[in-house]
Amino acid sequence: MQTFNNITGNRLVIAILVCIFIIYNIIIYKGTQPLTAEKLSDDALAGQLLYQKNNCTACHQLYGLGGYLGPDLTNIISTKGKGPEYVKAFLNSGIKSMPRFHFSEKQKDAIVAYLREVDKTGHFPDYNARMHPTGWVEIKTKSE
Amino acid sequence: MKKYGLLFISLSLGALILGAFFGVLAAVQYVFPDFLKEVIAFNKMRPFHVSTVLAWIILSSTGGIYFYLQEELKLKPSASWTYKTHFWIFVICAIAIYVSYFTGQMGGREYLEFFPLITIPVLAGWALFGISYFKTTFKQVTNWPVYLWMWGTGIVFMIYHLTEAHLWLFPYFREYFIRDFSIQWKSYGSFVGSWNMLVYGTLIFVMHRLSHDETVARGKKTFFFYFLGLTNLMLGWAHHTYFVPMATWVRFLAYLVSMTEWLVLLNIIHGWSKNFKKKEKSSIHHPAYSFVMAADYWIFINVFIALLISIPFINYYTHGTRITVMHSMGTTIGINTNILFASLIYISVYLNGDRIQKVIKQLRIGFWLMQSFLLLFLISLLWSGIKRSIWMYSQGEYLPFSVLHEEIKPALISFLISGFGLFIALALIAWLLFRNGIYLAVYKQAGEASNRSKNRW
Ligand code: HEM
């Protein structure tokens, strides 16, 4: 029977992994560029809260993450033919499966501010991404 | 402890039926946008569905662990208030979460959309689980088999990542969108890894019991894969965020770590080729065996898909489409649910083999319905995902979303029909297990039942 009785061995491996993990977490929480590139304004933070409270995420994605019943909103502000007014028109429209919200003008502005600042952080989908033979895909941030 | 294990399991079976039903309602909303829109629109239905089915996975693995610790491993349980309080806290939290969804008092972070304060009692419940788990196992078992390691790891990391997922409540984390977004998805990737520790630990436990093969629980290879899984849990999450402009090294590291899972695939193939030569003996007749085998095939298929979509070049085209949902429901149903069914059947046979023997035909029917509808279900998701990918990359700028939605209607209808079939199959199996094993054991004298029918298989 090939048993692995090396209890200390197992504990050692776990200890090493946990140490790596702690250092890794600290680096991520401190956040280096471009992680911290865009600081959200107060308006945008208020918009983010509205976005969360109404669970827009269930149907919409940012950077492709979220539910799939509606379109991605990452770059809706900067897309040709869309933009702030376009977004506002949708909010209380109750179109298709989208609930009919009752946002005030101020709340609409906050949501737009949030989406505008999200838009500034990058592109999704990134049509100019560069493919590498290793399978890696290089993306561009907006500041580059 | 054993009784509370069974109570957890009963609750989990209820969650499975209810959760899958919410899934069907959500799928109806795909096809008929006005369905229940005024009462529970999709932004509420989706959390109702996802939270409830995740409760199925977590509660049934928890219940199984409590049950196995006392009844199978013969350990003396920790103080009873720990697991009793754990149970009742979770029941109350479940009610609070439903109220929060229904009334729209949401935190709105994906997967944890409930009112954020509810997390505090949820964490307390996990802490109690940790206390009763480690109090029971630390002193009584010296040389831990791998499943004890996995369960312990699952509990500890669950607590950590559930906390991490709420860091956004602090302005420091919330202020910077990309940092916040990265930590959010970091925590999700890792807590999926954490419940997988609970579930895969259960798989190894059941396989060990069925095969009586010590290497399954203590072999070098087994531990190697446990460490590999743990590394993936810690560092692999960024394959969800290849296209979020965060530090490149984090994403690249995730790519490297994710690719180590090819070893898992090779190992499965190796296991199969060995099995062809040496047909397993007694265990093959155990009713839990077919679910273990099904989980094995689904693991193969899903790991293969996961590996493909973890290659950034492929992920570029699949990300942001329902191909991701195919992957997430493929793993939570194909792998996790099959494993948990195997575990519950194992427990039911242990408690009440005669009754299970009588319904074995119905269980088989449920089994085959489940696997077939699941296949159709996943194919429908793939179909709708591919359509969206083509739309995104070839016509996205010209064709409005509503046109795409109309184009994928046939895929969504096929999703709805197969999802309904899947719901029926899952509900059938859940009901059979509850009625013939778990329920009897909780409400009638469990002791007698287990003595009568031990080791029939
Ligand atoms: C054990 C059974 C099930 C489990 C464990 C499960 C799990 C999940 C999970 C984890 C998600 C989140 C997907 C993601 O964000 O990527 C999800 C979404 C969903 N599930 Fe299920 N599911 C189950 C059964 C069903 C059934 C029977 C249906 C019925 C058709 C269904 C319909 C849906 C729908 C419509 C979504 C939303 C996907 C979207 O955002 O577009 N599920 N499910």
PDB file of C-alpha atoms in Angstrom, chain B residues 51-316:
ATOM      1  CA  SER B  51     -28.593  31.644  -4.387  1.00  0.00           C
ATOM      2  CA  THR B  52     -31.031  28.787  -3.910  1.00  0.00           C
ATOM      3  CA  VAL B  53     -29.147  26.277  -6.062  1.00  0.00           C
ATOM      4  CA  LEU B  54     -25.872  27.280  -4.438  1.00  0.00           C
ATOM      5  CA  ALA B  55     -27.577  26.651  -1.098  1.00  0.00           C
ATOM      6  CA  TRP B  56     -28.309  23.149  -2.382  1.00  0.00           C
ATOM      7  CA  ILE B  57     -24.615  22.547  -3.017  1.00  0.00           C
ATOM      8  CA  ILE B  58     -23.404  24.027   0.234  1.00  0.00           C
ATOM      9  CA  LEU B  59     -26.065  22.625   2.542  1.00  0.00           C
ATOM     10  CA  SER B  60     -25.883  19.113   1.191  1.00  0.00           C
ATOM     11  CA  SER B  61     -22.107  18.967   1.404  1.00  0.00           C
ATOM     12  CA  THR B  62     -22.277  20.397   4.914  1.00  0.00           C
ATOM     13  CA  GLY B  63     -24.931  17.876   5.928  1.00  0.00           C
ATOM     14  CA  GLY B  64     -22.900  15.051   4.428  1.00  0.00           C
ATOM     15  CA  ILE B  65     -19.799  16.126   6.335  1.00  0.00           C
ATOM     16  CA  TYR B  66     -21.629  16.247   9.672  1.00  0.00           C
ATOM     17  CA  PHE B  67     -23.177  12.876   8.961  1.00  0.00           C
ATOM     18  CA  TYR B  68     -19.932  11.208   7.906  1.00  0.00           C
ATOM     19  CA  LEU B  69     -17.948  12.573  10.836  1.00  0.00           C
ATOM     20  CA  GLN B  70     -20.149  10.946  13.411  1.00  0.00           C
ATOM     21  CA  GLU B  71     -21.731   8.004  11.665  1.00  0.00           C
ATOM     22  CA  GLU B  72     -19.005   6.767   9.322  1.00  0.00           C
ATOM     23  CA  LEU B  73     -15.774   7.961  10.863  1.00  0.00           C
ATOM     24  CA  LYS B  74     -17.156   7.235  14.335  1.00  0.00           C
ATOM     25  CA  LEU B  75     -15.844  10.464  15.805  1.00  0.00           C
ATOM     26  CA  LYS B  76     -17.249  11.888  18.986  1.00  0.00           C
ATOM     27  CA  PRO B  77     -19.117  15.086  18.030  1.00  0.00           C
ATOM     28  CA  SER B  78     -18.181  18.510  19.352  1.00  0.00           C
ATOM     29  CA  ALA B  79     -20.521  20.365  21.734  1.00  0.00           C
ATOM     30  CA  SER B  80     -23.994  20.196  20.288  1.00  0.00           C
ATOM     31  CA  TRP B  81     -24.698  23.936  20.450  1.00  0.00           C
ATOM     32  CA  THR B  82     -22.143  24.532  17.691  1.00  0.00           C
ATOM     33  CA  TYR B  83     -23.840  22.583  14.939  1.00  0.00           C
ATOM     34  CA  LYS B  84     -27.350  23.259  16.187  1.00  0.00           C
ATOM     35  CA  THR B  85     -26.757  27.001  16.157  1.00  0.00           C
ATOM     36  CA  HIS B  86     -25.067  26.662  12.766  1.00  0.00           C
ATOM     37  CA  PHE B  87     -28.195  25.056  11.370  1.00  0.00           C
ATOM     38  CA  TRP B  88     -30.661  27.551  12.781  1.00  0.00           C
ATOM     39  CA  ILE B  89     -28.549  30.551  11.795  1.00  0.00           C
ATOM     40  CA  PHE B  90     -28.559  29.303   8.211  1.00  0.00           C
ATOM     41  CA  VAL B  91     -32.318  28.780   8.250  1.00  0.00           C
ATOM     42  CA  ILE B  92     -32.873  32.316   9.481  1.00  0.00           C
ATOM     43  CA  CYS B  93     -30.383  33.737   6.973  1.00  0.00           C
ATOM     44  CA  ALA B  94     -32.156  31.921   4.145  1.00  0.00           C
ATOM     45  CA  ILE B  95     -35.419  33.585   5.112  1.00  0.00           C
ATOM     46  CA  ALA B  96     -33.732  36.976   5.459  1.00  0.00           C
ATOM     47  CA  ILE B  97     -32.128  36.594   2.031  1.00  0.00           C
ATOM     48  CA  TYR B  98     -35.451  35.800   0.377  1.00  0.00           C
ATOM     49  CA  VAL B  99     -37.097  38.769   2.050  1.00  0.00           C
ATOM     50  CA  SER B 100     -34.259  40.992   0.878  1.00  0.00           C
ATOM     51  CA  TYR B 101     -34.651  39.821  -2.737  1.00  0.00           C
ATOM     52  CA  PHE B 102     -38.377  40.011  -2.747  1.00  0.00           C
ATOM     53  CA  THR B 103     -38.519  43.517  -1.326  1.00  0.00           C
ATOM     54  CA  GLY B 104     -35.642  44.696  -3.504  1.00  0.00           C
ATOM     55  CA  GLN B 105     -33.397  45.594  -0.553  1.00  0.00           C
ATOM     56  CA  MET B 106     -30.346  44.442  -2.438  1.00  0.00           C
ATOM     57  CA  GLY B 107     -26.606  44.831  -2.127  1.00  0.00           C
ATOM     58  CA  GLY B 108     -26.493  43.956  -5.777  1.00  0.00           C
ATOM     59  CA  ARG B 109     -23.089  42.374  -6.092  1.00  0.00           C
ATOM     60  CA  GLU B 110     -23.441  39.437  -8.440  1.00  0.00           C
ATOM     61  CA  TYR B 111     -24.074  36.107  -6.668  1.00  0.00           C
ATOM     62  CA  LEU B 112     -24.347  37.870  -3.295  1.00  0.00           C
ATOM     63  CA  GLU B 113     -27.132  40.256  -4.144  1.00  0.00           C
ATOM     64  CA  PHE B 114     -28.753  40.190  -0.723  1.00  0.00           C
ATOM     65  CA  PHE B 115     -28.620  43.019   1.775  1.00  0.00           C
ATOM     66  CA  PRO B 116     -24.942  43.109   2.833  1.00  0.00           C
ATOM     67  CA  LEU B 117     -25.569  42.990   6.596  1.00  0.00           C
ATOM     68  CA  ILE B 118     -26.936  39.458   6.272  1.00  0.00           C
ATOM     69  CA  THR B 119     -23.372  38.380   5.595  1.00  0.00           C
ATOM     70  CA  ILE B 120     -22.499  38.809   9.258  1.00  0.00           C
ATOM     71  CA  PRO B 121     -24.725  35.975  10.528  1.00  0.00           C
ATOM     72  CA  VAL B 122     -23.794  33.905   7.471  1.00  0.00           C
ATOM     73  CA  LEU B 123     -20.140  34.266   8.466  1.00  0.00           C
ATOM     74  CA  ALA B 124     -21.014  33.399  12.043  1.00  0.00           C
ATOM     75  CA  GLY B 125     -22.643  30.207  10.764  1.00  0.00           C
ATOM     76  CA  TRP B 126     -19.484  29.296   8.858  1.00  0.00           C
ATOM     77  CA  ALA B 127     -17.363  30.043  11.899  1.00  0.00           C
ATOM     78  CA  LEU B 128     -19.503  27.659  13.942  1.00  0.00           C
ATOM     79  CA  PHE B 129     -19.130  25.048  11.228  1.00  0.00           C
ATOM     80  CA  GLY B 130     -15.377  25.546  11.484  1.00  0.00           C
ATOM     81  CA  ILE B 131     -15.425  25.225  15.250  1.00  0.00           C
ATOM     82  CA  SER B 132     -17.462  22.064  15.326  1.00  0.00           C
ATOM     83  CA  TYR B 133     -15.490  20.567  12.422  1.00  0.00           C
ATOM     84  CA  PHE B 134     -12.039  21.190  13.828  1.00  0.00           C
ATOM     85  CA  LYS B 135     -13.057  20.394  17.408  1.00  0.00           C
ATOM     86  CA  THR B 136     -14.311  17.039  16.195  1.00  0.00           C
ATOM     87  CA  THR B 137     -11.381  16.154  13.989  1.00  0.00           C
ATOM     88  CA  PHE B 138      -8.238  17.733  15.473  1.00  0.00           C
ATOM     89  CA  LYS B 139      -7.713  15.540  18.494  1.00  0.00           C
ATOM     90  CA  GLN B 140      -9.350  12.365  17.277  1.00  0.00           C
ATOM     91  CA  VAL B 141      -7.593  11.909  13.954  1.00  0.00           C
ATOM     92  CA  THR B 142      -3.841  12.265  13.732  1.00  0.00           C
ATOM     93  CA  ASN B 143      -2.953  11.281  10.202  1.00  0.00           C
ATOM     94  CA  TRP B 144      -5.555  13.070   8.124  1.00  0.00           C
ATOM     95  CA  PRO B 145      -6.773  11.460   4.919  1.00  0.00           C
ATOM     96  CA  VAL B 146      -7.061  13.932   2.084  1.00  0.00           C
ATOM     97  CA  TYR B 147     -10.818  14.468   2.402  1.00  0.00           C
ATOM     98  CA  LEU B 148     -10.413  15.830   5.929  1.00  0.00           C
ATOM     99  CA  TRP B 149      -7.840  18.270   4.616  1.00  0.00           C
ATOM    100  CA  MET B 150     -10.157  19.276   1.807  1.00  0.00           C
ATOM    101  CA  TRP B 151     -13.177  19.859   4.011  1.00  0.00           C
ATOM    102  CA  GLY B 152     -11.095  21.875   6.459  1.00  0.00           C
ATOM    103  CA  THR B 153      -9.576  23.941   3.664  1.00  0.00           C
ATOM    104  CA  GLY B 154     -13.008  24.518   2.157  1.00  0.00           C
ATOM    105  CA  ILE B 155     -14.406  25.892   5.401  1.00  0.00           C
ATOM    106  CA  VAL B 156     -11.463  28.179   6.147  1.00  0.00           C
ATOM    107  CA  PHE B 157     -11.232  29.601   2.644  1.00  0.00           C
ATOM    108  CA  MET B 158     -14.991  30.028   2.421  1.00  0.00           C
ATOM    109  CA  ILE B 159     -14.889  32.280   5.451  1.00  0.00           C
ATOM    110  CA  TYR B 160     -11.976  34.224   4.042  1.00  0.00           C
ATOM    111  CA  HIS B 161     -13.384  34.772   0.568  1.00  0.00           C
ATOM    112  CA  LEU B 162     -16.886  35.543   1.728  1.00  0.00           C
ATOM    113  CA  THR B 163     -15.332  38.317   3.776  1.00  0.00           C
ATOM    114  CA  GLU B 164     -13.181  39.400   0.854  1.00  0.00           C
ATOM    115  CA  ALA B 165     -16.265  39.658  -1.353  1.00  0.00           C
ATOM    116  CA  HIS B 166     -17.565  42.343   0.987  1.00  0.00           C
ATOM    117  CA  LEU B 167     -14.454  44.492   1.110  1.00  0.00           C
ATOM    118  CA  TRP B 168     -16.228  46.881  -1.262  1.00  0.00           C
ATOM    119  CA  LEU B 169     -18.166  48.157   1.718  1.00  0.00           C
ATOM    120  CA  PHE B 170     -14.974  50.006   2.712  1.00  0.00           C
ATOM    121  CA  PRO B 171     -14.332  53.171   0.691  1.00  0.00           C
ATOM    122  CA  TYR B 172     -10.653  52.253   0.317  1.00  0.00           C
ATOM    123  CA  PHE B 173     -11.636  49.362  -1.908  1.00  0.00           C
ATOM    124  CA  ARG B 174     -14.669  50.870  -3.574  1.00  0.00           C
ATOM    125  CA  GLU B 175     -13.033  54.078  -4.774  1.00  0.00           C
ATOM    126  CA  TYR B 176     -10.977  52.570  -7.517  1.00  0.00           C
ATOM    127  CA  PHE B 177     -13.176  50.783  -9.970  1.00  0.00           C
ATOM    128  CA  ILE B 178     -10.626  48.378 -11.364  1.00  0.00           C
ATOM    129  CA  ARG B 179      -9.220  47.411  -7.983  1.00  0.00           C
ATOM    130  CA  ASP B 180     -12.694  46.877  -6.619  1.00  0.00           C
ATOM    131  CA  PHE B 181     -13.792  44.887  -9.642  1.00  0.00           C
ATOM    132  CA  SER B 182     -10.683  42.706  -9.501  1.00  0.00           C
ATOM    133  CA  ILE B 183     -11.108  41.905  -5.827  1.00  0.00           C
ATOM    134  CA  GLN B 184     -14.768  41.137  -6.408  1.00  0.00           C
ATOM    135  CA  TRP B 185     -13.940  38.556  -9.078  1.00  0.00           C
ATOM    136  CA  LYS B 186     -10.953  37.294  -7.158  1.00  0.00           C
ATOM    137  CA  SER B 187     -13.220  36.450  -4.258  1.00  0.00           C
ATOM    138  CA  TYR B 188     -15.785  34.739  -6.499  1.00  0.00           C
ATOM    139  CA  GLY B 189     -13.249  32.580  -8.270  1.00  0.00           C
ATOM    140  CA  SER B 190     -11.883  31.511  -4.927  1.00  0.00           C
ATOM    141  CA  PHE B 191     -15.089  30.778  -3.164  1.00  0.00           C
ATOM    142  CA  VAL B 192     -16.164  28.565  -6.013  1.00  0.00           C
ATOM    143  CA  GLY B 193     -12.838  26.843  -5.341  1.00  0.00           C
ATOM    144  CA  SER B 194     -13.775  26.629  -1.660  1.00  0.00           C
ATOM    145  CA  TRP B 195     -17.092  24.890  -2.124  1.00  0.00           C
ATOM    146  CA  ASN B 196     -15.413  22.637  -4.639  1.00  0.00           C
ATOM    147  CA  MET B 197     -13.088  21.588  -1.819  1.00  0.00           C
ATOM    148  CA  LEU B 198     -16.154  20.518   0.162  1.00  0.00           C
ATOM    149  CA  VAL B 199     -17.700  18.733  -2.816  1.00  0.00           C
ATOM    150  CA  TYR B 200     -14.572  17.021  -4.156  1.00  0.00           C
ATOM    151  CA  GLY B 201     -13.669  15.998  -0.620  1.00  0.00           C
ATOM    152  CA  THR B 202     -17.069  14.314  -0.521  1.00  0.00           C
ATOM    153  CA  LEU B 203     -16.365  12.593  -3.849  1.00  0.00           C
ATOM    154  CA  ILE B 204     -13.102  11.200  -2.545  1.00  0.00           C
ATOM    155  CA  PHE B 205     -14.766  10.110   0.663  1.00  0.00           C
ATOM    156  CA  VAL B 206     -17.481   8.213  -1.210  1.00  0.00           C
ATOM    157  CA  MET B 207     -14.996   6.674  -3.674  1.00  0.00           C
ATOM    158  CA  HIS B 208     -12.842   5.589  -0.797  1.00  0.00           C
ATOM    159  CA  ARG B 209     -15.802   3.927   0.889  1.00  0.00           C
ATOM    160  CA  LEU B 210     -16.954   2.228  -2.297  1.00  0.00           C
ATOM    161  CA  SER B 211     -13.547   0.972  -3.372  1.00  0.00           C
ATOM    162  CA  HIS B 212     -11.920   0.270   0.024  1.00  0.00           C
ATOM    163  CA  ASP B 213      -8.716   1.444  -1.601  1.00  0.00           C
ATOM    164  CA  GLU B 214      -6.455   3.356   0.820  1.00  0.00           C
ATOM    165  CA  THR B 215      -4.531   5.140  -1.927  1.00  0.00           C
ATOM    166  CA  VAL B 216      -7.743   6.965  -2.873  1.00  0.00           C
ATOM    167  CA  ALA B 217      -7.644   8.792   0.454  1.00  0.00           C
ATOM    168  CA  ARG B 218      -3.958   8.894   1.292  1.00  0.00           C
ATOM    169  CA  GLY B 219      -1.942   8.242  -1.850  1.00  0.00           C
ATOM    170  CA  LYS B 220       0.813  10.613  -2.966  1.00  0.00           C
ATOM    171  CA  LYS B 221      -1.048  11.384  -6.163  1.00  0.00           C
ATOM    172  CA  THR B 222      -4.195  12.238  -4.239  1.00  0.00           C
ATOM    173  CA  PHE B 223      -2.316  14.785  -2.164  1.00  0.00           C
ATOM    174  CA  PHE B 224      -0.617  16.156  -5.232  1.00  0.00           C
ATOM    175  CA  PHE B 225      -3.994  16.932  -6.793  1.00  0.00           C
ATOM    176  CA  TYR B 226      -5.232  18.457  -3.569  1.00  0.00           C
ATOM    177  CA  PHE B 227      -2.290  20.875  -3.528  1.00  0.00           C
ATOM    178  CA  LEU B 228      -2.803  21.608  -7.195  1.00  0.00           C
ATOM    179  CA  GLY B 229      -6.464  22.399  -6.508  1.00  0.00           C
ATOM    180  CA  LEU B 230      -5.484  24.669  -3.656  1.00  0.00           C
ATOM    181  CA  THR B 231      -3.003  26.554  -5.831  1.00  0.00           C
ATOM    182  CA  ASN B 232      -5.725  27.039  -8.416  1.00  0.00           C
ATOM    183  CA  LEU B 233      -8.125  28.240  -5.746  1.00  0.00           C
ATOM    184  CA  MET B 234      -5.616  30.864  -4.618  1.00  0.00           C
ATOM    185  CA  LEU B 235      -4.129  32.093  -7.869  1.00  0.00           C
ATOM    186  CA  GLY B 236      -6.313  30.940 -10.753  1.00  0.00           C
ATOM    187  CA  TRP B 237      -9.280  33.323 -10.411  1.00  0.00           C
ATOM    188  CA  ALA B 238      -7.954  35.899 -12.882  1.00  0.00           C
ATOM    189  CA  HIS B 239      -8.931  33.709 -15.825  1.00  0.00           C
ATOM    190  CA  HIS B 240     -12.348  35.337 -15.300  1.00  0.00           C
ATOM    191  CA  THR B 241     -10.807  38.760 -15.790  1.00  0.00           C
ATOM    192  CA  TYR B 242      -8.333  38.432 -18.661  1.00  0.00           C
ATOM    193  CA  PHE B 243      -9.871  41.502 -20.289  1.00  0.00           C
ATOM    194  CA  VAL B 244     -10.147  43.708 -17.243  1.00  0.00           C
ATOM    195  CA  PRO B 245      -7.216  46.124 -17.408  1.00  0.00           C
ATOM    196  CA  MET B 246      -5.509  45.075 -14.187  1.00  0.00           C
ATOM    197  CA  ALA B 247      -1.870  44.137 -13.566  1.00  0.00           C
ATOM    198  CA  THR B 248      -0.671  41.886 -16.370  1.00  0.00           C
ATOM    199  CA  TRP B 249       1.339  39.554 -14.142  1.00  0.00           C
ATOM    200  CA  VAL B 250      -1.758  38.625 -12.125  1.00  0.00           C
ATOM    201  CA  ARG B 251      -3.607  37.590 -15.259  1.00  0.00           C
ATOM    202  CA  PHE B 252      -0.627  35.840 -16.757  1.00  0.00           C
ATOM    203  CA  LEU B 253      -0.013  33.919 -13.542  1.00  0.00           C
ATOM    204  CA  ALA B 254      -3.638  32.809 -13.631  1.00  0.00           C
ATOM    205  CA  TYR B 255      -3.119  31.593 -17.189  1.00  0.00           C
ATOM    206  CA  LEU B 256      -0.118  29.505 -16.146  1.00  0.00           C
ATOM    207  CA  VAL B 257      -1.803  28.126 -13.038  1.00  0.00           C
ATOM    208  CA  SER B 258      -5.003  27.293 -14.935  1.00  0.00           C
ATOM    209  CA  MET B 259      -3.068  25.319 -17.502  1.00  0.00           C
ATOM    210  CA  THR B 260      -1.773  22.947 -14.815  1.00  0.00           C
ATOM    211  CA  GLU B 261      -5.283  21.491 -14.845  1.00  0.00           C
ATOM    212  CA  TRP B 262      -4.369  19.581 -17.993  1.00  0.00           C
ATOM    213  CA  LEU B 263      -2.790  17.202 -15.503  1.00  0.00           C
ATOM    214  CA  VAL B 264      -6.230  16.572 -14.028  1.00  0.00           C
ATOM    215  CA  LEU B 265      -7.467  15.626 -17.474  1.00  0.00           C
ATOM    216  CA  LEU B 266      -4.563  13.287 -18.121  1.00  0.00           C
ATOM    217  CA  ASN B 267      -5.126  11.698 -14.765  1.00  0.00           C
ATOM    218  CA  ILE B 268      -8.772  10.975 -15.557  1.00  0.00           C
ATOM    219  CA  ILE B 269      -7.836   9.343 -18.852  1.00  0.00           C
ATOM    220  CA  HIS B 270      -5.171   7.335 -17.088  1.00  0.00           C
ATOM    221  CA  GLY B 271      -7.758   6.212 -14.514  1.00  0.00           C
ATOM    222  CA  TRP B 272     -10.126   5.072 -17.253  1.00  0.00           C
ATOM    223  CA  SER B 273      -7.531   3.051 -19.075  1.00  0.00           C
ATOM    224  CA  LYS B 274      -6.644   1.344 -15.799  1.00  0.00           C
ATOM    225  CA  ASN B 275     -10.290   0.594 -15.107  1.00  0.00           C
ATOM    226  CA  PHE B 276     -10.782  -1.056 -18.471  1.00  0.00           C
ATOM    227  CA  LYS B 277      -8.114  -3.533 -17.564  1.00  0.00           C
ATOM    228  CA  LYS B 278      -9.226  -4.136 -14.004  1.00  0.00           C
ATOM    229  CA  LYS B 279     -13.012  -3.873 -13.734  1.00  0.00           C
ATOM    230  CA  GLU B 280     -13.855  -2.651 -10.284  1.00  0.00           C
ATOM    231  CA  LYS B 281     -15.386  -5.257  -8.074  1.00  0.00           C
ATOM    232  CA  SER B 282     -18.158  -5.032  -5.552  1.00  0.00           C
ATOM    233  CA  SER B 283     -18.736  -1.287  -5.738  1.00  0.00           C
ATOM    234  CA  ILE B 284     -20.052  -1.427  -9.285  1.00  0.00           C
ATOM    235  CA  HIS B 285     -23.423  -2.656  -8.033  1.00  0.00           C
ATOM    236  CA  HIS B 286     -23.853   0.115  -5.532  1.00  0.00           C
ATOM    237  CA  PRO B 287     -26.524   2.563  -6.743  1.00  0.00           C
ATOM    238  CA  ALA B 288     -24.234   5.484  -5.910  1.00  0.00           C
ATOM    239  CA  TYR B 289     -21.739   4.157  -8.424  1.00  0.00           C
ATOM    240  CA  SER B 290     -23.532   5.381 -11.544  1.00  0.00           C
ATOM    241  CA  PHE B 291     -23.577   8.934 -10.198  1.00  0.00           C
ATOM    242  CA  VAL B 292     -19.876   8.731  -9.403  1.00  0.00           C
ATOM    243  CA  MET B 293     -19.218   7.542 -12.950  1.00  0.00           C
ATOM    244  CA  ALA B 294     -21.448  10.255 -14.423  1.00  0.00           C
ATOM    245  CA  ALA B 295     -19.593  12.855 -12.376  1.00  0.00           C
ATOM    246  CA  ASP B 296     -16.367  11.404 -13.751  1.00  0.00           C
ATOM    247  CA  TYR B 297     -17.486  11.878 -17.364  1.00  0.00           C
ATOM    248  CA  TRP B 298     -18.834  15.343 -16.694  1.00  0.00           C
ATOM    249  CA  ILE B 299     -15.613  16.278 -14.932  1.00  0.00           C
ATOM    250  CA  PHE B 300     -13.778  15.219 -18.057  1.00  0.00           C
ATOM    251  CA  ILE B 301     -16.024  17.209 -20.396  1.00  0.00           C
ATOM    252  CA  ASN B 302     -16.161  20.271 -18.178  1.00  0.00           C
ATOM    253  CA  VAL B 303     -12.485  20.389 -17.319  1.00  0.00           C
ATOM    254  CA  PHE B 304     -11.785  20.137 -21.030  1.00  0.00           C
ATOM    255  CA  ILE B 305     -14.123  23.066 -21.754  1.00  0.00           C
ATOM    256  CA  ALA B 306     -12.773  25.033 -18.801  1.00  0.00           C
ATOM    257  CA  LEU B 307      -9.235  24.506 -20.055  1.00  0.00           C
ATOM    258  CA  LEU B 308     -10.119  25.688 -23.510  1.00  0.00           C
ATOM    259  CA  ILE B 309     -11.875  28.819 -22.306  1.00  0.00           C
ATOM    260  CA  SER B 310      -9.014  29.535 -19.913  1.00  0.00           C
ATOM    261  CA  ILE B 311      -6.735  30.048 -22.897  1.00  0.00           C
ATOM    262  CA  PRO B 312      -6.936  33.822 -23.372  1.00  0.00           C
ATOM    263  CA  PHE B 313      -7.091  33.511 -27.147  1.00  0.00           C
ATOM    264  CA  ILE B 314     -10.244  31.397 -26.902  1.00  0.00           C
ATOM    265  CA  ASN B 315     -11.580  33.266 -23.883  1.00  0.00           C
ATOM    266  CA  TYR B 316     -11.453  36.412 -26.013  1.00  0.00           C
TER     267      TYR B 316
END
